[in-house]
Short mmCIF file of C-alpha atoms and ligand atoms in Angstrom, two decimals:
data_model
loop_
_atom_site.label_atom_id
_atom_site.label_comp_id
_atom_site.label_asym_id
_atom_site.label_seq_id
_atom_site.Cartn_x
_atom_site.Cartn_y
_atom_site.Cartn_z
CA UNK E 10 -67.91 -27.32 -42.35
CA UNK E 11 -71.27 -26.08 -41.82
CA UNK E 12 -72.14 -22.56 -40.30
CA UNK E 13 -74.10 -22.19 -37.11
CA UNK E 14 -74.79 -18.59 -37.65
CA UNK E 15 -75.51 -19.24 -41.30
CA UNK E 16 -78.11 -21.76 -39.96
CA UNK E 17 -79.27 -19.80 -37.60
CA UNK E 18 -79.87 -16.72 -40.17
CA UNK E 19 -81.71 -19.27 -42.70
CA UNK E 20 -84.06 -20.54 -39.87
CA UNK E 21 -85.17 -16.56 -39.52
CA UNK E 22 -87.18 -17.52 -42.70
CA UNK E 23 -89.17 -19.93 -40.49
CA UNK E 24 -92.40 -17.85 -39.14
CA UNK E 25 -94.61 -19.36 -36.40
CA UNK E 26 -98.07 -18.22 -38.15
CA UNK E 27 -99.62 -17.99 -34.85
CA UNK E 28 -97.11 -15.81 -33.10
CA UNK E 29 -96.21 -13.69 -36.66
CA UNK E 30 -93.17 -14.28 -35.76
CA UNK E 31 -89.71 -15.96 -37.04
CA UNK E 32 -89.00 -18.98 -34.51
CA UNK E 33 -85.54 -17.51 -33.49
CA UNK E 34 -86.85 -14.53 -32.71
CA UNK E 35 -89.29 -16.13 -30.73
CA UNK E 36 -86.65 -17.58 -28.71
CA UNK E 37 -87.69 -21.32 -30.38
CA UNK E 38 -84.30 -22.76 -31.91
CA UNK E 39 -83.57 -24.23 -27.90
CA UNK E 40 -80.42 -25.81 -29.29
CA UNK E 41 -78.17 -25.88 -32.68
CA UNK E 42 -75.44 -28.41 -32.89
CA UNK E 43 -73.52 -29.07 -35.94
CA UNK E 44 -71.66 -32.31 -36.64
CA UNK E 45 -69.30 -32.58 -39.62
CA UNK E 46 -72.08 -32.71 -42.23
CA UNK E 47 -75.50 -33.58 -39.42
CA UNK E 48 -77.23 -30.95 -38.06
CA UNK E 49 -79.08 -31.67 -34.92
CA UNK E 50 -81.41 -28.93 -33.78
CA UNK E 51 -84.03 -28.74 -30.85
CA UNK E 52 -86.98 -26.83 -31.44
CA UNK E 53 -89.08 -25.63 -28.36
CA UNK E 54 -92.74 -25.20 -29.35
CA UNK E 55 -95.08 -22.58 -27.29
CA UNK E 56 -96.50 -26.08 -25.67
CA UNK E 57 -96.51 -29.56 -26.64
CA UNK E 58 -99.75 -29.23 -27.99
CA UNK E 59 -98.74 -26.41 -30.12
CA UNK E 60 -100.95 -26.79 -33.40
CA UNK E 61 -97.74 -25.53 -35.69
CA UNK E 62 -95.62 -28.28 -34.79
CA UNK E 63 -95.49 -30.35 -37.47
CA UNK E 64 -95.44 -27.46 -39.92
CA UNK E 65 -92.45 -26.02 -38.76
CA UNK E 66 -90.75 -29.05 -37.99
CA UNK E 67 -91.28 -29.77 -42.30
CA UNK E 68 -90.09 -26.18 -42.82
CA UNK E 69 -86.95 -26.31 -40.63
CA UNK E 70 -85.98 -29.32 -42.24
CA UNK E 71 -86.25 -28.61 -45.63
CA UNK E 72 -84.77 -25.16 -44.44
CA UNK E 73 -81.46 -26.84 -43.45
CA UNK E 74 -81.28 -29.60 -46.02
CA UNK E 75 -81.05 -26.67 -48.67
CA UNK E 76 -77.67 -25.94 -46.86
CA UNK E 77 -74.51 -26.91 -49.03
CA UNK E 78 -72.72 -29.43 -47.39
CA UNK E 79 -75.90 -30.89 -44.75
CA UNK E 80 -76.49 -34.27 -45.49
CA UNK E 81 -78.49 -34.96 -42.36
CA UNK E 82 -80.94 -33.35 -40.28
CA UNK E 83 -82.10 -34.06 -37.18
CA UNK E 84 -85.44 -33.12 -35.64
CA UNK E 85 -86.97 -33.19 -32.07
CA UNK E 86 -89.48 -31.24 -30.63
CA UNK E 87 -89.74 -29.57 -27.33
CA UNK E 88 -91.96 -27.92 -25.22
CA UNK E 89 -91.47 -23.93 -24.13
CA UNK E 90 -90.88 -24.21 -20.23
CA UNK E 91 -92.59 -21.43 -17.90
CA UNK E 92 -89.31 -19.42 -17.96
CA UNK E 93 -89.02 -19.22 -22.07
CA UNK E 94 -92.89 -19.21 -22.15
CA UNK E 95 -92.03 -15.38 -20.57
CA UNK E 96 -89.49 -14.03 -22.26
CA UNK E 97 -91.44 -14.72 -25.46
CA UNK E 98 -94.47 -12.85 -23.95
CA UNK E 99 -92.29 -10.18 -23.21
CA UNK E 100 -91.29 -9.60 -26.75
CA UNK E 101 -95.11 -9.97 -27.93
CA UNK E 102 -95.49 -7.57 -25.32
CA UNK E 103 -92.78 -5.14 -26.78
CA UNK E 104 -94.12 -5.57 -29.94
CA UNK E 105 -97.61 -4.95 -29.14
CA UNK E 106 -96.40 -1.35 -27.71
CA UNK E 107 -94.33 -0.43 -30.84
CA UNK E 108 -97.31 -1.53 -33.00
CA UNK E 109 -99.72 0.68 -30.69
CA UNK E 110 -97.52 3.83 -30.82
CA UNK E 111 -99.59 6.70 -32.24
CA UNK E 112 -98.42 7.18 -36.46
CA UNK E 113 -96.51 10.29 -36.78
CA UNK E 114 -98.94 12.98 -38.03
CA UNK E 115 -98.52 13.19 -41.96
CA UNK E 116 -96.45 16.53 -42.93
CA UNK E 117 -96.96 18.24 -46.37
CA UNK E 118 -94.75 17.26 -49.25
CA UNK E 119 -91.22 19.44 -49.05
CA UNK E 120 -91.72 20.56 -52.77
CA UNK E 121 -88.75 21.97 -54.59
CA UNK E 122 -87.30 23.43 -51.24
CA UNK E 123 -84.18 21.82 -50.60
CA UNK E 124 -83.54 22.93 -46.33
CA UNK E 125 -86.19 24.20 -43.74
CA UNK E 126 -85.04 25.99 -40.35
CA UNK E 127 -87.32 26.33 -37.75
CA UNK E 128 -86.14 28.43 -35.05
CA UNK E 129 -87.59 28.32 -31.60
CA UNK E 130 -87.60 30.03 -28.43
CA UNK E 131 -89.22 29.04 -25.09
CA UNK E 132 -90.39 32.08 -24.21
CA UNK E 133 -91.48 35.67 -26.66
CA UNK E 134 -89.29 38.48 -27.13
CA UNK E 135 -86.43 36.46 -27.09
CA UNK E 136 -85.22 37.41 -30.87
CA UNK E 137 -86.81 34.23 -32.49
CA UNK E 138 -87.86 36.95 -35.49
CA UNK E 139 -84.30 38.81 -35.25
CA UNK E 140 -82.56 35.19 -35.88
CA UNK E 141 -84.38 34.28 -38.80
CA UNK E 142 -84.37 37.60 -41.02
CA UNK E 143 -80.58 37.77 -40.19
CA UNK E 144 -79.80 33.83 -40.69
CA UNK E 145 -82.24 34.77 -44.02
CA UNK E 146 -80.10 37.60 -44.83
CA UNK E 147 -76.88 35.57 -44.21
CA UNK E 148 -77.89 32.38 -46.80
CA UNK E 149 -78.77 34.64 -48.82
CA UNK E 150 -75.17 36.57 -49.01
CA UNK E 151 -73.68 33.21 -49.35
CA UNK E 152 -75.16 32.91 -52.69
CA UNK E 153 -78.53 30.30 -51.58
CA UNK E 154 -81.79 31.05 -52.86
CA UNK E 155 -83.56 31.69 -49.91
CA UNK E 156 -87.19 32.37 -48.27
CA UNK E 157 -88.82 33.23 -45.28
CA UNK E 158 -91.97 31.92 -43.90
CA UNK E 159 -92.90 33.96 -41.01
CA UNK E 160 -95.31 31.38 -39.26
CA UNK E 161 -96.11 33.40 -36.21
CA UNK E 162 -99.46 35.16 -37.83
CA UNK E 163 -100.17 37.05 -34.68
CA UNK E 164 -97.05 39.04 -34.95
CA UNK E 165 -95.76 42.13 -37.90
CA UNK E 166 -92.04 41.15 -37.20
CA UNK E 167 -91.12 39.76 -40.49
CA UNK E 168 -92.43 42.08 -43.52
CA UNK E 169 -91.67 44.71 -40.47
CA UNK E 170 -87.54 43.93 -40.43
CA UNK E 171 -86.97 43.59 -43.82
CA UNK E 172 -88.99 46.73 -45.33
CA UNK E 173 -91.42 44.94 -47.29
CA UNK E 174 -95.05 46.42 -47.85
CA UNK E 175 -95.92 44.55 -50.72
CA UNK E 176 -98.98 42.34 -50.67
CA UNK E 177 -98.54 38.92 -52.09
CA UNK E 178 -100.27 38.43 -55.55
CA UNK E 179 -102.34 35.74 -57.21
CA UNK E 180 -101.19 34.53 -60.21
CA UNK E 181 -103.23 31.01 -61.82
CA UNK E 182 -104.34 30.20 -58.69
CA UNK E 183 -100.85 30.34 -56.93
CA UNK E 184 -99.58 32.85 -54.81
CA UNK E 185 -96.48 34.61 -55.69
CA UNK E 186 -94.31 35.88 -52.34
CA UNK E 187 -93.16 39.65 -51.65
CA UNK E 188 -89.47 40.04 -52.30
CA UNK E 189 -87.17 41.94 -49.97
CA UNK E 190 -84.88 44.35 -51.57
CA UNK E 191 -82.35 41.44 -51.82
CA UNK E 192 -84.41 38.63 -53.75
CA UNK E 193 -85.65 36.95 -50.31
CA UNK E 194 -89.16 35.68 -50.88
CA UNK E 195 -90.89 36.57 -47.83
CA UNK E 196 -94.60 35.02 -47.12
CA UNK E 197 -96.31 36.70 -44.17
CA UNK E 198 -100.06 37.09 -43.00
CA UNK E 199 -99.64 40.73 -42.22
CA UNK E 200 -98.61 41.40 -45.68
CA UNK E 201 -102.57 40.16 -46.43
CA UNK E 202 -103.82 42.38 -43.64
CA UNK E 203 -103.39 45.65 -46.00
CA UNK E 204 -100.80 47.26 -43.58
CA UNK E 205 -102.73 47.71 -40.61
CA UNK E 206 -99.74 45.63 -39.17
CA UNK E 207 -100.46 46.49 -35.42
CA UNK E 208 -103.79 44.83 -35.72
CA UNK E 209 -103.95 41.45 -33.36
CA UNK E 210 -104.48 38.65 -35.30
CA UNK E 211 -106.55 36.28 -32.60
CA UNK E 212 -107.13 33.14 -34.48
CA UNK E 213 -107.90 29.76 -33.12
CA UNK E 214 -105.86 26.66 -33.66
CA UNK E 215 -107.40 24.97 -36.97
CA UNK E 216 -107.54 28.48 -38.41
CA UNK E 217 -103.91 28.59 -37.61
CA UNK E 218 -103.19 25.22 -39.30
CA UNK E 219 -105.07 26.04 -42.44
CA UNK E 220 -103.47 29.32 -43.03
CA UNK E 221 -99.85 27.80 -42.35
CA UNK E 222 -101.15 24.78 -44.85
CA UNK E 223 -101.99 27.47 -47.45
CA UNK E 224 -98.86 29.65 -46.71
CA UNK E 225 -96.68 26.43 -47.36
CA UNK E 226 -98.69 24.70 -50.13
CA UNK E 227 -100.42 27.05 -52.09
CA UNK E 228 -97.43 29.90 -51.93
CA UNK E 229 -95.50 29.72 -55.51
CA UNK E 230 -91.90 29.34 -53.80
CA UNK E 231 -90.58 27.77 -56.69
CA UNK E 232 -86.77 26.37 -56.22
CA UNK E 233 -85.23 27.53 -53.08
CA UNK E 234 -81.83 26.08 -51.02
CA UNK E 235 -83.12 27.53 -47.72
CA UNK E 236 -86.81 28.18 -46.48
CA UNK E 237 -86.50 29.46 -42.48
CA UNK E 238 -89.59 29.43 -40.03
CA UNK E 239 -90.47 32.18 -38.10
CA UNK E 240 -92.57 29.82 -35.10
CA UNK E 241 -95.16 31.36 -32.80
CA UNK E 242 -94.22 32.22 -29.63
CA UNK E 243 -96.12 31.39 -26.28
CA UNK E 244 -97.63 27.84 -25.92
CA UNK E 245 -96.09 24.84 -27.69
CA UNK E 246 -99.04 24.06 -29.39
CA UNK E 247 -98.91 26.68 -31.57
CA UNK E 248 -95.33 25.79 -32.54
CA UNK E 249 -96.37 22.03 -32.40
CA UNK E 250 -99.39 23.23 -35.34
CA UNK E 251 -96.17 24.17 -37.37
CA UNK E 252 -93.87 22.09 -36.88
CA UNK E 253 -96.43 18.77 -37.12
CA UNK E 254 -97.17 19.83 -40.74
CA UNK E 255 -94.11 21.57 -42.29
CA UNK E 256 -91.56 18.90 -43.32
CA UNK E 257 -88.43 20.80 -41.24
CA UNK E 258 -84.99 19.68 -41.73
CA UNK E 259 -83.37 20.84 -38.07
CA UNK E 260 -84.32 23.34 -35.55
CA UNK E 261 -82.32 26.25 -34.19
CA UNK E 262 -83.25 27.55 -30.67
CA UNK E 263 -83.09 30.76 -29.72
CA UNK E 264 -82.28 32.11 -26.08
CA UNK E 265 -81.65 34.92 -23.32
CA UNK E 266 -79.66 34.64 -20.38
CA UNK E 267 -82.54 35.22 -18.11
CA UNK E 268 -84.64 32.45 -19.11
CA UNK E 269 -85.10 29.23 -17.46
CA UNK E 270 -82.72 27.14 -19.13
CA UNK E 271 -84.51 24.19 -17.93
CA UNK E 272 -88.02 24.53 -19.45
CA UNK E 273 -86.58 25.10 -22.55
CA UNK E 274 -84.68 22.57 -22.57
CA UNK E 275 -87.65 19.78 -21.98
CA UNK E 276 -90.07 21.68 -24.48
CA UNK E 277 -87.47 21.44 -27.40
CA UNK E 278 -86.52 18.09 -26.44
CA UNK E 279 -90.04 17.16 -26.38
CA UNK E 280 -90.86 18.89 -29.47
CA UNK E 281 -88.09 17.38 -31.23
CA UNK E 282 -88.71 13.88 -30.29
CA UNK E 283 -92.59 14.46 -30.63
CA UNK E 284 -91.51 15.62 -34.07
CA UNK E 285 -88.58 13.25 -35.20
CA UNK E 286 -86.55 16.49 -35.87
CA UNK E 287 -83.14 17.20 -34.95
CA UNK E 288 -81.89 20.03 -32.97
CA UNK E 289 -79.04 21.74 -34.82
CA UNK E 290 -78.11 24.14 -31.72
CA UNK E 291 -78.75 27.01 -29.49
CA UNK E 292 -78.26 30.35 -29.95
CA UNK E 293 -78.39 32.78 -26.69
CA UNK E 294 -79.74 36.53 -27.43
CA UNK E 295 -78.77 39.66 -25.51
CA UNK E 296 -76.46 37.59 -24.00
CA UNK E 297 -74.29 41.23 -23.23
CA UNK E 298 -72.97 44.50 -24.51
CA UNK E 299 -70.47 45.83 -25.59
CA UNK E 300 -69.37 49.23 -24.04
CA UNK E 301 -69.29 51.58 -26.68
CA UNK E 302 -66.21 53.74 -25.57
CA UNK E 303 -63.64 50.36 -24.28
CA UNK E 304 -65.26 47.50 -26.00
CA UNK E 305 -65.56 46.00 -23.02
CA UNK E 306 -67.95 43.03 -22.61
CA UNK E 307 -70.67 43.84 -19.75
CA UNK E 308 -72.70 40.23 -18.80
CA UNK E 309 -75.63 42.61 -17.54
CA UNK E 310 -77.74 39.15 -17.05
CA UNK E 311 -74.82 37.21 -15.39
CA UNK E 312 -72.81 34.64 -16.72
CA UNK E 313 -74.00 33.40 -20.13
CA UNK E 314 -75.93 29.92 -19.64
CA UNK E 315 -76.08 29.08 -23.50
CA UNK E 316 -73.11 26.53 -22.94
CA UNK E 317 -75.39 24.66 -20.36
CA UNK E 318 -78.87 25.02 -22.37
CA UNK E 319 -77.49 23.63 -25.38
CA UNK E 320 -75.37 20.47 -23.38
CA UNK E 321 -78.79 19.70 -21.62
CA UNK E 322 -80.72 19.04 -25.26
CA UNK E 323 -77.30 17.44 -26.37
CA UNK E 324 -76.72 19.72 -29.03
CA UNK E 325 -74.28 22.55 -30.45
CA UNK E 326 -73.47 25.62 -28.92
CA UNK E 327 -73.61 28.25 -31.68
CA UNK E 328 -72.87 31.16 -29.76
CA UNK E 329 -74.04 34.35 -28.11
CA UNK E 330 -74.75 37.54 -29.85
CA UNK E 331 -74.69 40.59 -28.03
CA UNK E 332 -77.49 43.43 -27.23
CA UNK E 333 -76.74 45.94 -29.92
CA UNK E 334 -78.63 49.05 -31.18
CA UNK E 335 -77.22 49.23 -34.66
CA UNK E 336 -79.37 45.59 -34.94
CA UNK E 337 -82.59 47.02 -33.00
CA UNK E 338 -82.60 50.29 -35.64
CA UNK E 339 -82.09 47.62 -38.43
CA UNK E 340 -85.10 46.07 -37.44
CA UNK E 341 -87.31 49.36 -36.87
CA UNK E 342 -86.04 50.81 -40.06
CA UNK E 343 -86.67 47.96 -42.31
CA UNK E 344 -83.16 47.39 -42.93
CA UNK E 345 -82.17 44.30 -41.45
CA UNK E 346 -80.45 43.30 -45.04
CA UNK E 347 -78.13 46.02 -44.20
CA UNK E 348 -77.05 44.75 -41.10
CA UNK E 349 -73.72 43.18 -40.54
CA UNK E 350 -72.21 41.46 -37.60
CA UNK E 351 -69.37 39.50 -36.58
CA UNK E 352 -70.85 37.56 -33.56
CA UNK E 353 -74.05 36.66 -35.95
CA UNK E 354 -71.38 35.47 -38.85
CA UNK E 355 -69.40 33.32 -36.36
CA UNK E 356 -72.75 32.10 -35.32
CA UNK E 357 -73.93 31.36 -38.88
CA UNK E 358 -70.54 29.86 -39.36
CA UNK E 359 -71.21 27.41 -36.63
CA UNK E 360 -74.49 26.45 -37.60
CA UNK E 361 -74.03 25.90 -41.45
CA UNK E 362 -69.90 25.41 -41.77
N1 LIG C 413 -79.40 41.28 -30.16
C1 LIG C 413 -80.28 42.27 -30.18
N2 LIG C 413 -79.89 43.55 -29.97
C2 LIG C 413 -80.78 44.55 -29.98
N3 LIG C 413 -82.08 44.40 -30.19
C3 LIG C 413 -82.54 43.16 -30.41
C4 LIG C 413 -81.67 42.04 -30.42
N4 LIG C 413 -82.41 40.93 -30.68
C5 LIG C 413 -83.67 41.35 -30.82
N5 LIG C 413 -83.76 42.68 -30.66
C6 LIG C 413 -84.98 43.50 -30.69
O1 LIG C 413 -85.87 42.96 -29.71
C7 LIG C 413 -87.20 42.99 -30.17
C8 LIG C 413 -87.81 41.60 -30.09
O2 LIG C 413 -87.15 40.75 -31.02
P1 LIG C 413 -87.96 39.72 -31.94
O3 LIG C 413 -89.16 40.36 -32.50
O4 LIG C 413 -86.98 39.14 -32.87
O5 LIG C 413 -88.35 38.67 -30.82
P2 LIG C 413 -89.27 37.38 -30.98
O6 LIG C 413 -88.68 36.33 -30.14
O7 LIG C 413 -89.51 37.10 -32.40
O8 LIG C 413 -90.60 37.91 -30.34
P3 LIG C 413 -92.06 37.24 -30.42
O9 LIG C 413 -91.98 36.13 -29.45
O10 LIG C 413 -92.98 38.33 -30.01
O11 LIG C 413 -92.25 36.79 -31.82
C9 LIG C 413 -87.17 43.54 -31.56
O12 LIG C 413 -87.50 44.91 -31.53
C10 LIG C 413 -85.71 43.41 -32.00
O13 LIG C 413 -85.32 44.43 -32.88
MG1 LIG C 414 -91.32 36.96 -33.50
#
């Protein structure tokens, strides 16, 4: 016995040259009707004056006949009535949007870097810098080879946390990344500026790019398991810059308790879709402290609201971390690499397994 479907899947082959389109698809096979070993089909044509008609009438048929087990086909030709005539315009009209769609913007080549991390914030100050030297430090315990881009070129955070002075160096044309004390390969504008890391950096958007094109492409950072992105704070252009030409893997937002939950939650889900890149989860900063005498947990910014950011962009709740001035000194001191902490390695733990 011969297969509908299978008849049906063969006639995709059959393309109406006018429409670019196969005449199933096109809503054009009106009726299929198998009879031990006849096939009878109807075909509706976009009118009856439809120029294809013939044509496709001569491919159907052959189509069919190729079938094992068809001895006869049977032919006759319709007309579309008003009703098909506008579902088929719908779906030219679908396809005409999807064609339209603006092309993704092209993102440089990933190179020998097997995993990038963005991480994100919707406002400054939230501990976007803090997150990545310590999920930096934290690959790179585990054993990864691991780097650090620190993308926000207005800012000294990055060289700043993990003690590094160092300028980059030019070796054959490439440019070989600082080092922390640990191995981590650390590539940072302010580590060009010569030190004066307080100076403001006030560059304008295509200066931006170019420098975070150069950073990426022309930086020597040979094999590496992990590279994590330090983004600009403030506007999501800025991040947007980043993100549009950096081939990232997943980003990680970072929050406080007393932001807004819901304009961060439309700019990363707007960023990600913009971008085609998946939000791993949300971390919330300074979410509270811990008393030092009874260990007790103080929410000094109310109830923590990480739980409800990170259900909003449909994503993972890695956890809070709390406000803690062993981590602040870390960072002022340049010794962020000798920082430990349980609610960071439960968070880490979350995010990578
Ligand atoms: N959990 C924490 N406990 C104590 N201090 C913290 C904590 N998180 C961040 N800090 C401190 O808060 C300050 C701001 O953090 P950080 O620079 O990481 O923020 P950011 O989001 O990168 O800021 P920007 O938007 O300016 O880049 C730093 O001095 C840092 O040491
Ligand atoms: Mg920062």
């Amino acid at each position: 016995m011969v297969d509908q479907n299978q008849i049906l899947g063969l006639l995709k082959t059959v393309v109406d040259n006018e429409l670019n389109m196969d005449i199933v698809t096109a809503g054009m096979v009106r009726s299929l009707r198998v009879d031990g070993s006849s096939v009878y089909v109807n075909i509706a044509l976009t009118s009856d004056k439809c120029p294809m008609g013939q044509k496709i009438k001569e491919e159907v048929e052959e189509t069919i006949k190729s079938m094992e087990g068809v001895e006869s086909v049977n032919i006759e030709l319709s007309a579309m009535n008003a009703d098909e005539q506008n579902a088929l315009l719908e779906k030219l009209k679908e396809r005409g949007s999807r064609a339209a769609a603006p092309a993704p913007p092209e993102k440089l080549p990933k190179k020998d870097i097997k995993q990038i991390i963005a991480v994100l914030s919707g406002k400054g100050g939230v501990g976007k810098s803090t997150v990545t030297s310590m999920l930096a430090v934290e690959l790179s315990r585990r054993g990864f080879k691991v780097g650090v881009l620190d993308a926000d070129i207005t800012g000294p955070s990055i060289p700043k946390m993990f003690g590094v002075i160092e300028a980059p160096f030019v070796l054959e044309g490439r440019i070989i990344p600082a080092s922390s004390k640990g191995g981590i390969k650390i590539m940072s504008m302010n580590l060009l500026l010569g030190g004066e890391e307080d100076a403001p950096v006030i560059w304008r958007g295509p200066l931006i790019s170019s420098a975070i094109r150069q950073f990426f492409t022309d930086v020597d950072w040979a094999e590496l398991d992990y590279l994590v992105v330090d983004l600009p704070p403030g506007t999501s252009d800025a991040q947007l810059t980043v993100l549009q030409l950096i081939p990232v893997d997943g980003i990680v937002v970072v929050s406080s308790p007393q932001e807004l939950a819901s304009v961060i939650v439309g700019k990363a889900v707007t960023m990600s879709k913009r971008l085609a890149v998946p939000i791993l989860g949300v971390i919330e900063n300074m979410s509270y402290v811990k008393c030092p005498h009874c260990g007790v947990q103080i929410n000094i910014f109310g109830e923590s609201r990480g739980h409800l950011l990170a259900d909003g962009i449909n994503t993972k709740y890695l956890g809070a971390l709390p406000i803690d001035p062993a981590l602040s000194k870390a960072c002022d001191e340049g010794k962020i690499e000798e920082y430990t902490s349980d609610a960071f390695k439960a968070v880490a733990a979350k995010l990578l397994g």
